Coordinates of C-alpha atoms (C1' of nucleotides) in Angstrom, one line a residue:
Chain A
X1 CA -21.7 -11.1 19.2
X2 CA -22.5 -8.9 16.2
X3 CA -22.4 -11.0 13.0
X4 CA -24.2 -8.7 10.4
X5 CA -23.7 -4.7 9.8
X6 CA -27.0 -3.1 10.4
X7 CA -27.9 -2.8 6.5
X8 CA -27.7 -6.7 6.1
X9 CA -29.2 -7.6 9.2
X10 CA -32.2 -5.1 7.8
X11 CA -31.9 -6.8 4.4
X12 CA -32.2 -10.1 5.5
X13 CA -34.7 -9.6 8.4
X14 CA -37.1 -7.6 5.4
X15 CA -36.6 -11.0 3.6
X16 CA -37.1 -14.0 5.7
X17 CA -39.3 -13.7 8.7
X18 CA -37.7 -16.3 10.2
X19 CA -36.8 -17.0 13.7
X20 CA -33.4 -17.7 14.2
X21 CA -31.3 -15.4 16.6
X22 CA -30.6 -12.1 15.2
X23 CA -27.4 -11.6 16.8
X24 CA -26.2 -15.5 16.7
X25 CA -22.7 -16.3 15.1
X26 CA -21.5 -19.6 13.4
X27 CA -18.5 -18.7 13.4
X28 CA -17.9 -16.5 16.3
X29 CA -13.7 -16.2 16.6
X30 CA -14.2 -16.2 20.5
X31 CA -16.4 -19.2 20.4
X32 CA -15.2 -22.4 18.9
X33 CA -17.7 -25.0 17.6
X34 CA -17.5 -27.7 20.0
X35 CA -19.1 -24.7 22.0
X36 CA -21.8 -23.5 19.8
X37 CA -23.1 -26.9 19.2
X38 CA -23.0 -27.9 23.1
X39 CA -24.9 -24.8 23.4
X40 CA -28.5 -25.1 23.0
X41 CA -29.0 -21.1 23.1
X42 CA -26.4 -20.7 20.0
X43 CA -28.2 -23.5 18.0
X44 CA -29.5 -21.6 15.3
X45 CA -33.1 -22.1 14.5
X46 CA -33.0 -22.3 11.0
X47 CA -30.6 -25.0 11.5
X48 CA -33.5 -27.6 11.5
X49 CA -34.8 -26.5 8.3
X50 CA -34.1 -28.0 5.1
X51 CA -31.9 -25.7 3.6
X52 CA -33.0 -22.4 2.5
X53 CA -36.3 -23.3 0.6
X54 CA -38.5 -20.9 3.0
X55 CA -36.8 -17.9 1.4
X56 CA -38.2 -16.5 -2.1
X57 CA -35.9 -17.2 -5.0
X58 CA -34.6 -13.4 -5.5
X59 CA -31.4 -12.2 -6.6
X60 CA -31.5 -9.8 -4.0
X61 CA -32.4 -12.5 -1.4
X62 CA -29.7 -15.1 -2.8
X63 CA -27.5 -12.5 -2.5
X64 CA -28.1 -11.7 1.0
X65 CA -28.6 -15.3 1.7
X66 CA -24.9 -15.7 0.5
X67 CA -23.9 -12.5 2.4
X68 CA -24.8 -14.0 5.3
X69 CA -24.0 -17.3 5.3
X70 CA -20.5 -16.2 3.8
X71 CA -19.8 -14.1 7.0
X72 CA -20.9 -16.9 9.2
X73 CA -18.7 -19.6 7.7
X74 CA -22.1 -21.0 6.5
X75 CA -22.4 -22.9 3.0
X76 CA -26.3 -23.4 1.4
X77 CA -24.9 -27.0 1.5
X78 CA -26.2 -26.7 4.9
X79 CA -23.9 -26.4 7.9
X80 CA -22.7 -30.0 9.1
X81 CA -20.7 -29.8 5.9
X82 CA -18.4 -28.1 7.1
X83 CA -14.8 -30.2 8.6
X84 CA -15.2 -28.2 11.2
X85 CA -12.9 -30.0 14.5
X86 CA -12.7 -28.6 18.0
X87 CA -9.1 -29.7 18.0
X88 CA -6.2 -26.9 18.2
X89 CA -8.5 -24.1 19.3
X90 CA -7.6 -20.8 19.6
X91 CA -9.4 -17.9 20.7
X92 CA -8.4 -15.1 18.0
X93 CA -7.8 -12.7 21.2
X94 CA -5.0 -10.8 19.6
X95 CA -5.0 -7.5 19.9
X96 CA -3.2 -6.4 16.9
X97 CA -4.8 -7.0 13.3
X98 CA -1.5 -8.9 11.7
X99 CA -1.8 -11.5 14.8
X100 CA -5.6 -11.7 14.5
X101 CA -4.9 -12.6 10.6
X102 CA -1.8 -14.9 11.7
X103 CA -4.5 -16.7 14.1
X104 CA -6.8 -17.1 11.7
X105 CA -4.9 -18.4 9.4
X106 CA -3.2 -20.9 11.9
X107 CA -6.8 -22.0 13.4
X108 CA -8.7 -23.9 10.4
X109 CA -12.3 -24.3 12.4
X110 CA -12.4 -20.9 12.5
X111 CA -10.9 -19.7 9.6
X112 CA -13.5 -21.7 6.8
X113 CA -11.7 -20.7 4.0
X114 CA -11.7 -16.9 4.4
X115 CA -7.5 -16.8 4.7
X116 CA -5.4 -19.6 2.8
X117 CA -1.9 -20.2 2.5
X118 CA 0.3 -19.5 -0.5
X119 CA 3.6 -20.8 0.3
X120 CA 3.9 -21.8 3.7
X121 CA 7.3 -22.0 3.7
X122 CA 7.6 -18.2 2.7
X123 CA 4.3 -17.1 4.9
X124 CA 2.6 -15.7 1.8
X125 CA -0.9 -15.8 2.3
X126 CA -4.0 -14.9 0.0
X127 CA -7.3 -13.0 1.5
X128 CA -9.7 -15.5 0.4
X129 CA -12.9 -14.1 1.3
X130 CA -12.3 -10.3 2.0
X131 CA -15.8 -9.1 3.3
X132 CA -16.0 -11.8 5.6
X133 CA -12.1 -11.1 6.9
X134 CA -13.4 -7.4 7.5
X135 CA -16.7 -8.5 9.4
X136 CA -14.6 -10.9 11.3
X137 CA -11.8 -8.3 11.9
X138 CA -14.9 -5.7 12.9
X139 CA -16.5 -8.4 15.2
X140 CA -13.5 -8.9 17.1
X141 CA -13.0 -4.6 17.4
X142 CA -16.8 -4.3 17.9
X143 CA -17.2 -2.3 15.1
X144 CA -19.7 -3.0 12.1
X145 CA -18.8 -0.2 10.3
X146 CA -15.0 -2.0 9.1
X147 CA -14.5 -2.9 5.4
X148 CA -12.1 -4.3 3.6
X149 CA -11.0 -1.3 2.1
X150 CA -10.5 0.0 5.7
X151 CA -8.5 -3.0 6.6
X152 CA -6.4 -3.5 3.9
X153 CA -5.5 0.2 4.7
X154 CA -4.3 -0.8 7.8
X155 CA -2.0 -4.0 6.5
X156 CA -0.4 -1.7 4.2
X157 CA 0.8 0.2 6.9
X158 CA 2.4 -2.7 8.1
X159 CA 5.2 -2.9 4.9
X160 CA 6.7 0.2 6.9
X161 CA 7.1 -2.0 9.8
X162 CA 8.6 -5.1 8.1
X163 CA 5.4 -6.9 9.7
X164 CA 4.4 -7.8 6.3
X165 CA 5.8 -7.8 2.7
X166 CA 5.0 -6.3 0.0
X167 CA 3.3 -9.2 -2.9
X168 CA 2.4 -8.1 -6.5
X169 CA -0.4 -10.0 -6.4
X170 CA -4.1 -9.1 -5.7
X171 CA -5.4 -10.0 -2.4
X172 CA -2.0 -11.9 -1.3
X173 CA 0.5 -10.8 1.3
X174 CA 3.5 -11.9 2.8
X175 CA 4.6 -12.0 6.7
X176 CA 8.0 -10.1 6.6
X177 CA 11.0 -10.3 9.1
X178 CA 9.1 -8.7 11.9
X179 CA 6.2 -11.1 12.2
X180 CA 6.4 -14.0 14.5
X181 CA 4.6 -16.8 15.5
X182 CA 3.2 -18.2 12.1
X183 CA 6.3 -20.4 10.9
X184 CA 5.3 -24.2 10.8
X185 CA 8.0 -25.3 12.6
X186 CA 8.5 -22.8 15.0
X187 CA 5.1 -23.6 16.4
Chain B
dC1 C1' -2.5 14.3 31.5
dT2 C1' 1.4 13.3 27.8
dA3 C1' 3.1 10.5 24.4
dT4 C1' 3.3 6.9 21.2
dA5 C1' 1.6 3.1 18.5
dT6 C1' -2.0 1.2 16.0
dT7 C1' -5.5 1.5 13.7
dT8 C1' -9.9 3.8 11.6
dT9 C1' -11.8 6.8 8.4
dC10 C1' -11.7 9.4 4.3
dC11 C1' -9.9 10.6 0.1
dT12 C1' -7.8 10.9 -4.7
dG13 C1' -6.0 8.5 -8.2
dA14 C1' -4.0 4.2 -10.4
dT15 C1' -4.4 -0.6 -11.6
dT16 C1' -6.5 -5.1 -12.7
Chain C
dA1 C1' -17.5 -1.5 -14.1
dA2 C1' -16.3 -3.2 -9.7
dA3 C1' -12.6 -4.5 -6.7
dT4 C1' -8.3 -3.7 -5.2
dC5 C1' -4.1 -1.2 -4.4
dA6 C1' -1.2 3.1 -2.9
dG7 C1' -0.5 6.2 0.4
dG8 C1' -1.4 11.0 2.5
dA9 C1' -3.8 13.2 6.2
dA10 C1' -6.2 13.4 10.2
dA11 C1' -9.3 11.5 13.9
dA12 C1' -9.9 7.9 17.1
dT13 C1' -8.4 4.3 20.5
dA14 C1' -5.5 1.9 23.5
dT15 C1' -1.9 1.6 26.4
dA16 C1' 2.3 3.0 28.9

DNA sequence: CTATATTTTCCTGATT
DNA sequence: AAATCAGGAAAATATA
């Protein structure tokens, strides 16, 4: 799985000279975590480390540090800090971009904070962490090239539909009247 | 191959 | 100032 666009993944490999696996994901949508820590081969090698203290202490290298460990669900904290269960699994295979954001938002392991609910009740929503939605959103359509900017384009084309709802608020959104499948008690 | 739906890409301009 | 929002237009992709 592709985790990084080509720029970061140059960024960060000029920076660390370390050896974990370039194309290892932490939070792979198609891989829950039960798997990835059952899995020798995705056990990241940095992952034994303590922390990030074998990196220089650059802007530029916190900032890809936090690049990357934001796309990968990873805090500096260090990685078994996240509550991350195996429970409820899904495997974010939806097809269409509103159910892959519905999914995510419905599957907590794999979500780490990048979607969060609003109102529940109502299915507003709030884009949390909008370069990591986009990476994720690109990883599942194999293509590093996708940005929020891109995507966002693509959920407003869904207030035509009634798929989603139009929200006056920055980053939030709302499922409208032809969205299914994320109502708590309807699950 | 045709047609349609769903993005993806790009863009200009406005808003926060 | 940098992100985000609004959509138009057109190319790309997937599927029926």
């Amino acid at each position: 799985p592709l985790s990084l666009s080509h720029s970061n993944r140059v960024m960060l490999d000029s920076v660390t000279h370390s050896t974990f696996l370039p194309n290892t994901s932490f939070c792979d949508p198609l891989m829950s975590w039960t798997d990835l820590f059952s899995n020798e081969e995705y056990y990241p090698a940095f992952e034994h480390q303590t922390g990030y203290s074998f990196f220089t202490d650059t802007e530029e290298t916190k900032a890809a540090i936090k690049d990357y460990a934001d796309s990968n669900c990873l805090k500096t904290s260090g990685i078994k800090s996240q509550d991350c269960h195996s429970h409820s699994r899904t495997s974010l295979q939806s097809s269409h971009l509103w159910e892959f954001v519905r999914d995510l938002l419905l599957s907590p392991e794999e979500n780490c904070g990048i979607l969060e609910w609003e109102d529940r009740e109502q299915g507003i929503f709030r884009v949390v962490k909008s370069e990591a939605l986009a990476k994720m959103w690109g990883q599942r359509k194999k293509n590093d090239r996708m940005t929020y900017e891109k995507l966002s384009r693509a959920l407003r084309y869904y207030y035509k539909t009634g798929i989603l709802e139009r929200v006056d608020r920055r980053l939030v959104y709302k499922f409208g009247k032809n969205a299914h499948g994320w109502q708590e008690d309807k699950l």
